[in-house]
Short mmCIF file of C-alpha atoms and ligand atoms in Angstrom, two decimals:
data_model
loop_
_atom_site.label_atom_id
_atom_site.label_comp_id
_atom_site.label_asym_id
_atom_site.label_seq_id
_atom_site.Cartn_x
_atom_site.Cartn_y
_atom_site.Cartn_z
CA UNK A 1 102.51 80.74 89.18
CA UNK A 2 105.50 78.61 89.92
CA UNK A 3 108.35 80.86 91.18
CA UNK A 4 111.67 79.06 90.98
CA UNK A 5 113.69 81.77 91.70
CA UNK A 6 113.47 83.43 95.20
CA UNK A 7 114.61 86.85 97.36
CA UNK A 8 118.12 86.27 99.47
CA UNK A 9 117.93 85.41 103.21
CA UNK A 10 120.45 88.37 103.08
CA UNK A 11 117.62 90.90 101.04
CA UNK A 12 114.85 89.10 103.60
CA UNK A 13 116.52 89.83 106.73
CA UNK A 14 117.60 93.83 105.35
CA UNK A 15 113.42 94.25 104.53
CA UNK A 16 112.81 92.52 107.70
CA UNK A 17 115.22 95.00 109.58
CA UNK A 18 114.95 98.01 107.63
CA UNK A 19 118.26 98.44 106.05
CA UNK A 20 117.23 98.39 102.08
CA UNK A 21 117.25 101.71 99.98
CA UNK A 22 113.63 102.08 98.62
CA UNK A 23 113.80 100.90 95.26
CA UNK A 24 114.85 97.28 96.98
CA UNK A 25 112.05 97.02 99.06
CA UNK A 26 110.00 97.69 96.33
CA UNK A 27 111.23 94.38 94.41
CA UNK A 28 110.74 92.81 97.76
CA UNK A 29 107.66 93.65 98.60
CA UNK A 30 106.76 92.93 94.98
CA UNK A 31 107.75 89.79 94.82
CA UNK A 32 106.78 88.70 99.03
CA UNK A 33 103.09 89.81 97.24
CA UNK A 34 103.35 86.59 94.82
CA UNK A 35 105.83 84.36 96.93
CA UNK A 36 104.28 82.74 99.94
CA UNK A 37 107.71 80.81 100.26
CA UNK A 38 109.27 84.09 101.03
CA UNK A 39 106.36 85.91 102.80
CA UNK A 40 106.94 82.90 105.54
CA UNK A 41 111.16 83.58 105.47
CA UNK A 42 110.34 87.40 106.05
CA UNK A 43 107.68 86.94 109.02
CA UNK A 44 110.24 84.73 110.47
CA UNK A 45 113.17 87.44 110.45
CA UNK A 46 110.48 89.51 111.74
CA UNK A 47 110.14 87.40 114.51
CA UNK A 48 113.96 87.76 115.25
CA UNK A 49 113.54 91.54 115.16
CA UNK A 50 111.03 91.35 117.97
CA UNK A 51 113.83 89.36 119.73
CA UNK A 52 116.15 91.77 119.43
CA UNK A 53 113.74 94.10 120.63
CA UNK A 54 112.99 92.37 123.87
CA UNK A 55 116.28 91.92 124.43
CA UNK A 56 117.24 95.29 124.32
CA UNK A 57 118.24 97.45 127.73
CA UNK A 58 115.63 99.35 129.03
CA UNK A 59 116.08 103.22 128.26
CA UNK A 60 114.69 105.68 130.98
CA UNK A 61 111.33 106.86 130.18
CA UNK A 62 110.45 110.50 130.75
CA UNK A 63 108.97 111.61 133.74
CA UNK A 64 105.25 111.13 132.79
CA UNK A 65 105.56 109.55 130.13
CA UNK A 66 102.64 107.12 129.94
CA UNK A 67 100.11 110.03 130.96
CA UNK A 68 101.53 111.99 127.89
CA UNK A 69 101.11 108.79 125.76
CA UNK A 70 97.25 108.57 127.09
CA UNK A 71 96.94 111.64 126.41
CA UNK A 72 98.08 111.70 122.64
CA UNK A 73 95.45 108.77 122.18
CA UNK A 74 92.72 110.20 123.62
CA UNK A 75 93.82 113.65 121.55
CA UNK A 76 92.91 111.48 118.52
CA UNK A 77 91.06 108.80 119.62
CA UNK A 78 87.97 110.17 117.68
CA UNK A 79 89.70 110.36 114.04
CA UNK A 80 90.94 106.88 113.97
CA UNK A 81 88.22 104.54 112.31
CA UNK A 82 87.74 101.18 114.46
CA UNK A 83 86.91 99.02 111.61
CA UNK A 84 89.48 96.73 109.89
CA UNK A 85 90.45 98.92 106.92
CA UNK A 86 90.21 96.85 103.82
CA UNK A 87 93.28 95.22 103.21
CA UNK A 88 95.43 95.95 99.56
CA UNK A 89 95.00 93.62 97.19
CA UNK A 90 95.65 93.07 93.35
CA UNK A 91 93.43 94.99 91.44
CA UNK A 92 95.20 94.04 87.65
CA UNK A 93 98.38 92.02 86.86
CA UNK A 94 100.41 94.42 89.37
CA UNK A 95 100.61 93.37 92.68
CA UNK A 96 99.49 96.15 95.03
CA UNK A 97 102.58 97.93 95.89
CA UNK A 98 103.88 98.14 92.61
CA UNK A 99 100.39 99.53 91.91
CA UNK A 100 100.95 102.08 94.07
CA UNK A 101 104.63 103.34 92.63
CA UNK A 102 102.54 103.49 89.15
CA UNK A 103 99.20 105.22 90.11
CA UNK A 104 97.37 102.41 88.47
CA UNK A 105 97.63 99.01 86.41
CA UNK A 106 99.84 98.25 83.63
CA UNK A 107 97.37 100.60 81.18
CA UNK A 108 98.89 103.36 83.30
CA UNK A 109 102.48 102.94 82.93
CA UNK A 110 104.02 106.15 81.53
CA UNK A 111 106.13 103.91 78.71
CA UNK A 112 109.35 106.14 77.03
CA UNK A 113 111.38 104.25 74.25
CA UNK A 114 114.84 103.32 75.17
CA UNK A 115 115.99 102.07 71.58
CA UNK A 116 116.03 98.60 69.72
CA UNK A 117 112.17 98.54 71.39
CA UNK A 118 112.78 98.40 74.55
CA UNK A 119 110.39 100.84 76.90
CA UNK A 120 111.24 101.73 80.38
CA UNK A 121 109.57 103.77 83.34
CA UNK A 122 111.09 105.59 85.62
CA UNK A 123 109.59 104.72 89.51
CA UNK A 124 110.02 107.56 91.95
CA UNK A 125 112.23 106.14 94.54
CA UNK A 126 114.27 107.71 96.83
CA UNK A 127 118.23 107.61 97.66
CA UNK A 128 120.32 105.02 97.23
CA UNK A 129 119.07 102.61 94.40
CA UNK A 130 116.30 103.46 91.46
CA UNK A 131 113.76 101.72 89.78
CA UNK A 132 112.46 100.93 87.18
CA UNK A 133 109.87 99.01 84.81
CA UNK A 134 111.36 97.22 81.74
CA UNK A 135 109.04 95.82 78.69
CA UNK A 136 111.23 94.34 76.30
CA UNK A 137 109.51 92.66 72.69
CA UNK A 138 109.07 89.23 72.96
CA UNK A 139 112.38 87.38 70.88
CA UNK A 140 114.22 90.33 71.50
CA UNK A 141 117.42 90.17 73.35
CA UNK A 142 117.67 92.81 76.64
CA UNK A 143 121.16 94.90 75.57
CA UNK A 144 123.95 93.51 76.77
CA UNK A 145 124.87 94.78 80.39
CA UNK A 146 127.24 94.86 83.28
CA UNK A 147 126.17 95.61 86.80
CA UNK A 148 128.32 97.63 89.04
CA UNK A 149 126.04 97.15 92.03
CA UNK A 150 123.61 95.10 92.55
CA UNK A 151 120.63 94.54 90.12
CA UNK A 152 117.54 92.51 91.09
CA UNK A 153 114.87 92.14 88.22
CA UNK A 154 111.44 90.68 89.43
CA UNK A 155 109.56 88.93 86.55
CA UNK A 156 105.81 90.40 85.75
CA UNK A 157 104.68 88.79 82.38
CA UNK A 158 106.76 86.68 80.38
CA UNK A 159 109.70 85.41 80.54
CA UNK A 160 113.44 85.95 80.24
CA UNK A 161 116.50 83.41 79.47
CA UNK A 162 120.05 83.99 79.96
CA UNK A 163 123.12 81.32 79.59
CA UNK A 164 122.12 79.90 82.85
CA UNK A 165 118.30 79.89 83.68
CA UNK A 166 114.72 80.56 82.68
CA UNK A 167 113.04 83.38 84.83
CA UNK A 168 108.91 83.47 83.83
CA UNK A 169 106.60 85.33 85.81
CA UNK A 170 107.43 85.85 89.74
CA UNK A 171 111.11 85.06 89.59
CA UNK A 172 113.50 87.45 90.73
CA UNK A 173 117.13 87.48 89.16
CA UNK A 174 119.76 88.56 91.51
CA UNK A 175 122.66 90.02 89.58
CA UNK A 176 126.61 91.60 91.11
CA UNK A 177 129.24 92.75 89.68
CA UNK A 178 130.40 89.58 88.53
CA UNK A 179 127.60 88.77 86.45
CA UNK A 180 127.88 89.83 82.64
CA UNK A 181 125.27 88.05 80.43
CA UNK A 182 123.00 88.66 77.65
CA UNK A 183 118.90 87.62 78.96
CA UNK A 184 116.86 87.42 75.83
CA UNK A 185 112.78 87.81 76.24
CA UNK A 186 111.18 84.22 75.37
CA UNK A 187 109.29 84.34 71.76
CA UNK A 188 105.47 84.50 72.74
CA UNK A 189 104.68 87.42 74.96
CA UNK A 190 106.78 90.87 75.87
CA UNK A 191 108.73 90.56 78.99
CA UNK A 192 107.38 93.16 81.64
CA UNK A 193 109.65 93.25 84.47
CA UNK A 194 110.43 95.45 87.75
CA UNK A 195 114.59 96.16 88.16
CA UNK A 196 115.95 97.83 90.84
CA UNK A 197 119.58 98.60 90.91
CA UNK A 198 122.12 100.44 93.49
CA UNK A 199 124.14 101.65 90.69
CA UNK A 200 123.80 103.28 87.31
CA UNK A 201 123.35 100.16 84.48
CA UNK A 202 126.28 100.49 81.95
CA UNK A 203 124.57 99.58 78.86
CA UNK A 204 127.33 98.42 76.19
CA UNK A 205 126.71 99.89 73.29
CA UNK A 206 122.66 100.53 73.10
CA UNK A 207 123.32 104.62 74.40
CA UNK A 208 126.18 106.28 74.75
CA UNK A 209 127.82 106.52 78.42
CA UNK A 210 127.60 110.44 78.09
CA UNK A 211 123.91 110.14 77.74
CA UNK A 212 123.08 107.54 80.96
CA UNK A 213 122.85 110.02 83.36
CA UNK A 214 120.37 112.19 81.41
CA UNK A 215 118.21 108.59 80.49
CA UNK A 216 118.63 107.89 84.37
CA UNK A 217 119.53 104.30 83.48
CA UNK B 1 104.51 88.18 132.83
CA UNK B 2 102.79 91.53 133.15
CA UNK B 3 100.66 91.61 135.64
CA UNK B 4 103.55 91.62 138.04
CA UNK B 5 103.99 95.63 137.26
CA UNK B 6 100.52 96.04 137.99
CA UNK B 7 99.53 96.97 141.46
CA UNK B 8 98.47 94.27 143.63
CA UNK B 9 94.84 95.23 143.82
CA UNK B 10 94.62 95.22 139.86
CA UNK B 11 96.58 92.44 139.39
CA UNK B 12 94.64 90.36 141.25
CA UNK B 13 91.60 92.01 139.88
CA UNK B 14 93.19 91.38 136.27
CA UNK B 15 93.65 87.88 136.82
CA UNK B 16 90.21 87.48 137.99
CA UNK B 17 89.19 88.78 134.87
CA UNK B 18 90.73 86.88 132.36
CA UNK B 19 89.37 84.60 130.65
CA UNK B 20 91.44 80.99 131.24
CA UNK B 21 93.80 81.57 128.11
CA UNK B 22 91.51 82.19 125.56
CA UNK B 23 93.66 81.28 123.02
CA UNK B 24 95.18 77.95 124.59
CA UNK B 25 93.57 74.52 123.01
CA UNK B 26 90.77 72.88 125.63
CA UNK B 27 93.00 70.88 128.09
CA UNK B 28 95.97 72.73 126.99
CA UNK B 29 98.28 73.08 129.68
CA UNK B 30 99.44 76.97 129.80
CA UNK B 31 102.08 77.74 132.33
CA UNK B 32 101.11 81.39 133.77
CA UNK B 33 103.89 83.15 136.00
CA UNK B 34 102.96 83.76 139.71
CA UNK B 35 104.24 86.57 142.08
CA UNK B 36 107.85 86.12 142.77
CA UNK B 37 108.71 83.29 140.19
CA UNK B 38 112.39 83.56 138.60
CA UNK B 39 110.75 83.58 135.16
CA UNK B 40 112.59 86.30 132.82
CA UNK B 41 109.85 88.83 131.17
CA UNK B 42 110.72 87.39 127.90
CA UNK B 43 110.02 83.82 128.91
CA UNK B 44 105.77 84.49 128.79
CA UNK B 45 105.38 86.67 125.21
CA UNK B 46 102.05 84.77 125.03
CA UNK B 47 100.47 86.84 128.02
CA UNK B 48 101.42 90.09 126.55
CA UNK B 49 98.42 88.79 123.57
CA UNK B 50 95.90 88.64 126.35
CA UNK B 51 96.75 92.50 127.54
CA UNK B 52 96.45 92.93 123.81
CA UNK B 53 93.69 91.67 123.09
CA UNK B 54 92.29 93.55 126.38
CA UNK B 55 92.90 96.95 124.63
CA UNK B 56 91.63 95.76 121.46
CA UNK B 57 88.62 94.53 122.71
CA UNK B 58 87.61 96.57 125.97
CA UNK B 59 90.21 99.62 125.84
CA UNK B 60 91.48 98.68 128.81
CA UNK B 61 94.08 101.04 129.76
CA UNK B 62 95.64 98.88 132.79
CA UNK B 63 96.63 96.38 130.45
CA UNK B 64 97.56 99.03 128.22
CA UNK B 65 99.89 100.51 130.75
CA UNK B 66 101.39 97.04 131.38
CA UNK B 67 102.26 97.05 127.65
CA UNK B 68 103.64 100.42 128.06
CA UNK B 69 105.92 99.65 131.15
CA UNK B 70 107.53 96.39 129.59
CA UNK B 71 107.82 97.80 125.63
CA UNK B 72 108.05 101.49 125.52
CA UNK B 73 111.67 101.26 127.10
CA UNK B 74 113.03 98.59 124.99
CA UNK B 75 111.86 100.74 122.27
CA UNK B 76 113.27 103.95 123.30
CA UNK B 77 116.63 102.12 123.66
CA UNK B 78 115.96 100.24 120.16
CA UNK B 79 115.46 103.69 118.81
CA UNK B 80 118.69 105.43 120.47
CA UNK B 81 120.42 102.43 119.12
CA UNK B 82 119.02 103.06 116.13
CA UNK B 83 120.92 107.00 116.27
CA UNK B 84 117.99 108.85 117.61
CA UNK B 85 119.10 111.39 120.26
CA UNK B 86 116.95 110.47 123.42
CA UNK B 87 114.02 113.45 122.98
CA UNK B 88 113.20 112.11 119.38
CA UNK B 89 113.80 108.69 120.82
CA UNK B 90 111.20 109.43 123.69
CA UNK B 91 108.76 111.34 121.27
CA UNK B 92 109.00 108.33 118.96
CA UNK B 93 108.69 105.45 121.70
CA UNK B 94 105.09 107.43 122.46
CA UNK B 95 104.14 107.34 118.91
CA UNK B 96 104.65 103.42 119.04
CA UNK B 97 102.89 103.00 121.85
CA UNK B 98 100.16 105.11 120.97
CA UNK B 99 100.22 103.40 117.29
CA UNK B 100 99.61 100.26 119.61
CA UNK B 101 96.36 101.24 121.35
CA UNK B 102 95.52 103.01 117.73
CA UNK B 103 95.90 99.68 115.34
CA UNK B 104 94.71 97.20 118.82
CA UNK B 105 91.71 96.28 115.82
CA UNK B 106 94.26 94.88 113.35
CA UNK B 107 96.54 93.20 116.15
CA UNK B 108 95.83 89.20 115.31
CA UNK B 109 97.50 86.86 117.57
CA UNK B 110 97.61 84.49 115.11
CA UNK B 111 100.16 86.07 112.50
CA UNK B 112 102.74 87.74 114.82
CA UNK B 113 104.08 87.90 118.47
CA UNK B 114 102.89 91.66 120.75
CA UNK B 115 107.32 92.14 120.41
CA UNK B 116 107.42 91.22 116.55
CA UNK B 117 104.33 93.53 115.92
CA UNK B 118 105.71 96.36 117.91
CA UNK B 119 108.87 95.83 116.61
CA UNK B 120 107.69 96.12 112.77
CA UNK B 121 105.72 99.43 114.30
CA UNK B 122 108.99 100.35 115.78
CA UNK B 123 111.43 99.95 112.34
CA UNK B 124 108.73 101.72 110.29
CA UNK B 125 108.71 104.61 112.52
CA UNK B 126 112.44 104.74 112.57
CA UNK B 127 112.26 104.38 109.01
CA UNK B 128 110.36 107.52 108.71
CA UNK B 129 111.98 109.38 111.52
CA UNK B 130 115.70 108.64 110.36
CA UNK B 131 115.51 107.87 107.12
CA UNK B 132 112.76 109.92 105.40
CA UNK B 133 112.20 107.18 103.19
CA UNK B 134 108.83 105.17 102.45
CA UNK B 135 108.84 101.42 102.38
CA UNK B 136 106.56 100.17 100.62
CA UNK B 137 104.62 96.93 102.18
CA UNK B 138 103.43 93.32 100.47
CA UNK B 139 99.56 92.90 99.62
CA UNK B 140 97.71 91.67 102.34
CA UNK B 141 96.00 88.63 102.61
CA UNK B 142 92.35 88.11 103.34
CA UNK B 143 92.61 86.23 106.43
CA UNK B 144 89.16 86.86 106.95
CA UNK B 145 87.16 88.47 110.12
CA UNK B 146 86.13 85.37 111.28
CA UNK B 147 89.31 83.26 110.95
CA UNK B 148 89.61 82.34 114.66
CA UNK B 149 93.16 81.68 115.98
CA UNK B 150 94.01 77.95 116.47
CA UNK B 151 94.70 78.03 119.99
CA UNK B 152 97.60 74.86 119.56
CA UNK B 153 99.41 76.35 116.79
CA UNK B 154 99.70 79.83 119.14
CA UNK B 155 100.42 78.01 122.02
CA UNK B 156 103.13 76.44 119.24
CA UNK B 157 104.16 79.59 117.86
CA UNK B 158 104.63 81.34 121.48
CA UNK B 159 107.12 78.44 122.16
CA UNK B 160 109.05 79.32 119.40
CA UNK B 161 109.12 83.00 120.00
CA UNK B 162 110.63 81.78 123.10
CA UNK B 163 113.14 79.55 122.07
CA UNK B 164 113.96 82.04 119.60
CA UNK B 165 114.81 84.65 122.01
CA UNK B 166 116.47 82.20 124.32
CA UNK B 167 118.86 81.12 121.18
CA UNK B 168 119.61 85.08 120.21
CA UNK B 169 120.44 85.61 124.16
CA UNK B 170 123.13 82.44 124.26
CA UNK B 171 124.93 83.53 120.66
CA UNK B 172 128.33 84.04 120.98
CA UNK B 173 128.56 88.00 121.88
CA UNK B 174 130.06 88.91 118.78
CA UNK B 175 127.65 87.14 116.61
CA UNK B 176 124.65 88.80 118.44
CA UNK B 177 126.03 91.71 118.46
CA UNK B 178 126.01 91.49 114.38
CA UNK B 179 122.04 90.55 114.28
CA UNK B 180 121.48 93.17 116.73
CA UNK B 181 122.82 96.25 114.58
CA UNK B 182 121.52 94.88 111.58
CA UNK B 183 117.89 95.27 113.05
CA UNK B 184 119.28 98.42 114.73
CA UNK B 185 119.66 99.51 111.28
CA UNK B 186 123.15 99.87 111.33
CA UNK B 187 124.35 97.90 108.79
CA UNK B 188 124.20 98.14 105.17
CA UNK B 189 122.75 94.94 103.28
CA UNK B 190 125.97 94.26 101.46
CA UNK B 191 127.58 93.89 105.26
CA UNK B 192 124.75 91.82 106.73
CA UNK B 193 125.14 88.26 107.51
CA UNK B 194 122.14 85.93 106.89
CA UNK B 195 123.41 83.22 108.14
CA UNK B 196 122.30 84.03 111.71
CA UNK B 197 122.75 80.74 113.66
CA UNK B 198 119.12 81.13 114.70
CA UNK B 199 116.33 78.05 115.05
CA UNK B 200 114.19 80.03 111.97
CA UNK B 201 113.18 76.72 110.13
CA UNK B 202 110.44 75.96 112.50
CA UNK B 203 108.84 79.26 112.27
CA UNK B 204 109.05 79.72 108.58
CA UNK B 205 107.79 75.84 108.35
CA UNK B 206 104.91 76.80 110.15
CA UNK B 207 103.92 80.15 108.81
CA UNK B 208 104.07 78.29 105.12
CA UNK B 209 101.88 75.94 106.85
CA UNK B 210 99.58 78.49 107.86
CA UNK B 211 99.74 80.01 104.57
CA UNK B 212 98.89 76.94 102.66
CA UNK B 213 95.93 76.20 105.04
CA UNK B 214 94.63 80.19 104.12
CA UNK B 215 94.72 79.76 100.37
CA UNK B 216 92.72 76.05 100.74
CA UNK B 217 90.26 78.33 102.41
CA UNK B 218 90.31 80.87 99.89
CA UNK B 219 89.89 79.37 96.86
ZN1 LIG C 301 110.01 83.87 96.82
#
């Protein structure tokens, strides 16, 4: 997989530090699961946040506080298993914590038609952003959209033009508000991909605006 | 370096004990602090991994404490930074700290710093405790049980934990302050600056490196 199009610094650093609403760190952690280029970027503004933390001022402990902290671990020092717990890893074409948001591969993917045969699920995600997973026929165009947040869409299978690029398999699109173009799924294969916005989509023209927030979209 | 907050009887006894840098190269020169040197704390991260790797391997709750006295409150203040009120922010620090001795078996020297590693313990408590929100995590990778830490490249990476710190400490005021309450989680991501005047390349060069090395191994 050659990924040509990567995560921010900006979206790095907010995973890094905790600032991104849910459905973000999703794509991120999506996408950090198939990008070692970015894995490296993130573990480096992880390394800042330790800075930060050493260089913060030292709050007063409570009185005591280390015996009560001795004390929680030994209250549960028998449930916790010593062994390395096997690390998550792909099991199918989703990467783990993608996996996780579906409850299974792409076989489990509750699909619902959107029109012009595009499917979408729904991922629970909490406040602040959604997400969601897009298959779109291969050929077919994706209806035409504006963003009025930000929209990142993390390539699974396939691929995806638009006037400017090529996104295939691993590439993440990072769309604003000024960004109004038409991506078309290449001919071939369906386009699966992971979107996550911070704003409702405005589809123009594919459902009526009445209907978004009942479709969630 | 930490065994300055222990007693004098266990420090010495500490010392004694350890091992001469396990993880330094043979030959490697590894400068330790003695008693009453002007070195900061923050100057000798690499010594917190030995009182790590103490608790990880022997339970050893001096070295434990030691970790407790130097992190638990930075991350108390992190927290109340962070908006906790100072009893959640005390309840919390103890989690981390407890979290610490409780996931000592997956602590690896080799992929991040004791302060990055308690700070990513740190955020994901906050995270929970402020925010109510999960965060989901990347796949692992198998570095393997047997993959044994290079002791040059974490002599290496120590350095530039150090340097690191040393840069975020001489930023202009304002611009530090702007890092800081991003990881403080007080900014948004549309207000956050990336563009952090930091020395990152060097890490990320050698993490990729490290990275590349694992999947030669693996496949
Ligand atoms: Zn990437």
């Amino acid at each position: 997989m050659t990924i040509r199009h990567h995560l921010s610094d900006q979206l790095l650093m907010a995973y890094a530090a905790g600032d991104l609403p849910e459905a973000f760190n999703l794509v991120v952690a999506t996408h950090v699961s198939l990008c070692d280029e970015c894995r490296a970027q993130l573990a480096a503004f992880e390394v800042v946040g330790g800075a930060v933390l050493d260089l913060c001022d030292l709050a007063t402990m409570r009185d005591g506080s280390l015996d009560a902290c001795f004390a929680r671990i030994d209250a549960c020092i028998d449930a916790v298993p010593q062994s390395r717990v096997a690390p998550r890893k792909r099991a199918g074409v989703l990467p783990a914590p993608l996996a996780d948001y579906v409850g299974g591969d792409l076989g489990q993917v509750k699909w619902r038609s959107i029109g012009a045969g595009v499917r979408q699920a729904i991922l629970p995600t909490g406040k602040g952003a959604s997400a969601r997973l897009l298959h779109i026929p291969a050929g077919q165009a994706v209806p035409d959209h504006g963003h009025r947040g930000i929209e990142l869409t993390l390539v699974l299978q396939g691929a995806f033009r638009d006037d400017a690029d090529r996104f295939g398999p691993g590439d993440v699109e990072i769309a604003d508000q000024a960004t109004e173009h038409t991506p078309v799924a290449e001919a071939g294969m369906d386009c699966i991909c992971l979107a996550a916005t911070d704003a409702p989509l405005r589809f123009n023209g594919l459902i009526p605006r009445l209907a978004q927030p009942f479709f969630r979209i | 370096m930490s065994v300055m907050m222990l007693d004098a009887g266990q420090s010495e006894k500490l010392d004694a004990d350890l091992p001469a840098w396990p993880y330094a190269a043979q030959g490697q020169q590894v400068t330790r602090r003695k008693e009453g040197s002007a070195v900061q704390a923050t100057d000798d991260i690499t010594d917190w991994a030995v009182l790590m790797a103490r608790v990880r391997d022997d339970q050893d709750r001096a070295a434990f404490a030691a970790l407790f006295r130097h992190f638990a409150p930075r991350v108390k203040s992190f927290l109340m930074k962070s908006g906790a009120d100072a009893t959640l922010a005390e309840e919390c620090a103890q989690d981390v700290m407890a979290s610490l001795w409780q996931k000592a078996h997956l602590f690896d020297p080799s992929r991040a710093s004791v302060a990055t590693w308690i700070f990513t313990i740190a955020r994901n408590r906050r995270i929970d405790a402020l925010r109510k929100a999960r965060r989901p995590e990347p796949e692992d990778l198998d570095w393997g049980p047997t993959a044994e830490p290079d002791g040059a490249d974490l002599y290496e990476a120590s350095q530039e934990n150090t340097r690191l710190g040393a840069a975020l400490a001489q930023l202009p005021q304002k611009q530090r302050a702007l890092i800081e309450r991003a990881y403080f989680g007080d900014l948004s991501h549309g207000e956050l600056a990336a563009e952090t005047g930091l020395p990152l390349g060097t890490i990320k060069s050698r993490i990729r490196l490290a990275l590349e090395k694992l999947r030669l191994q693996m496949s």
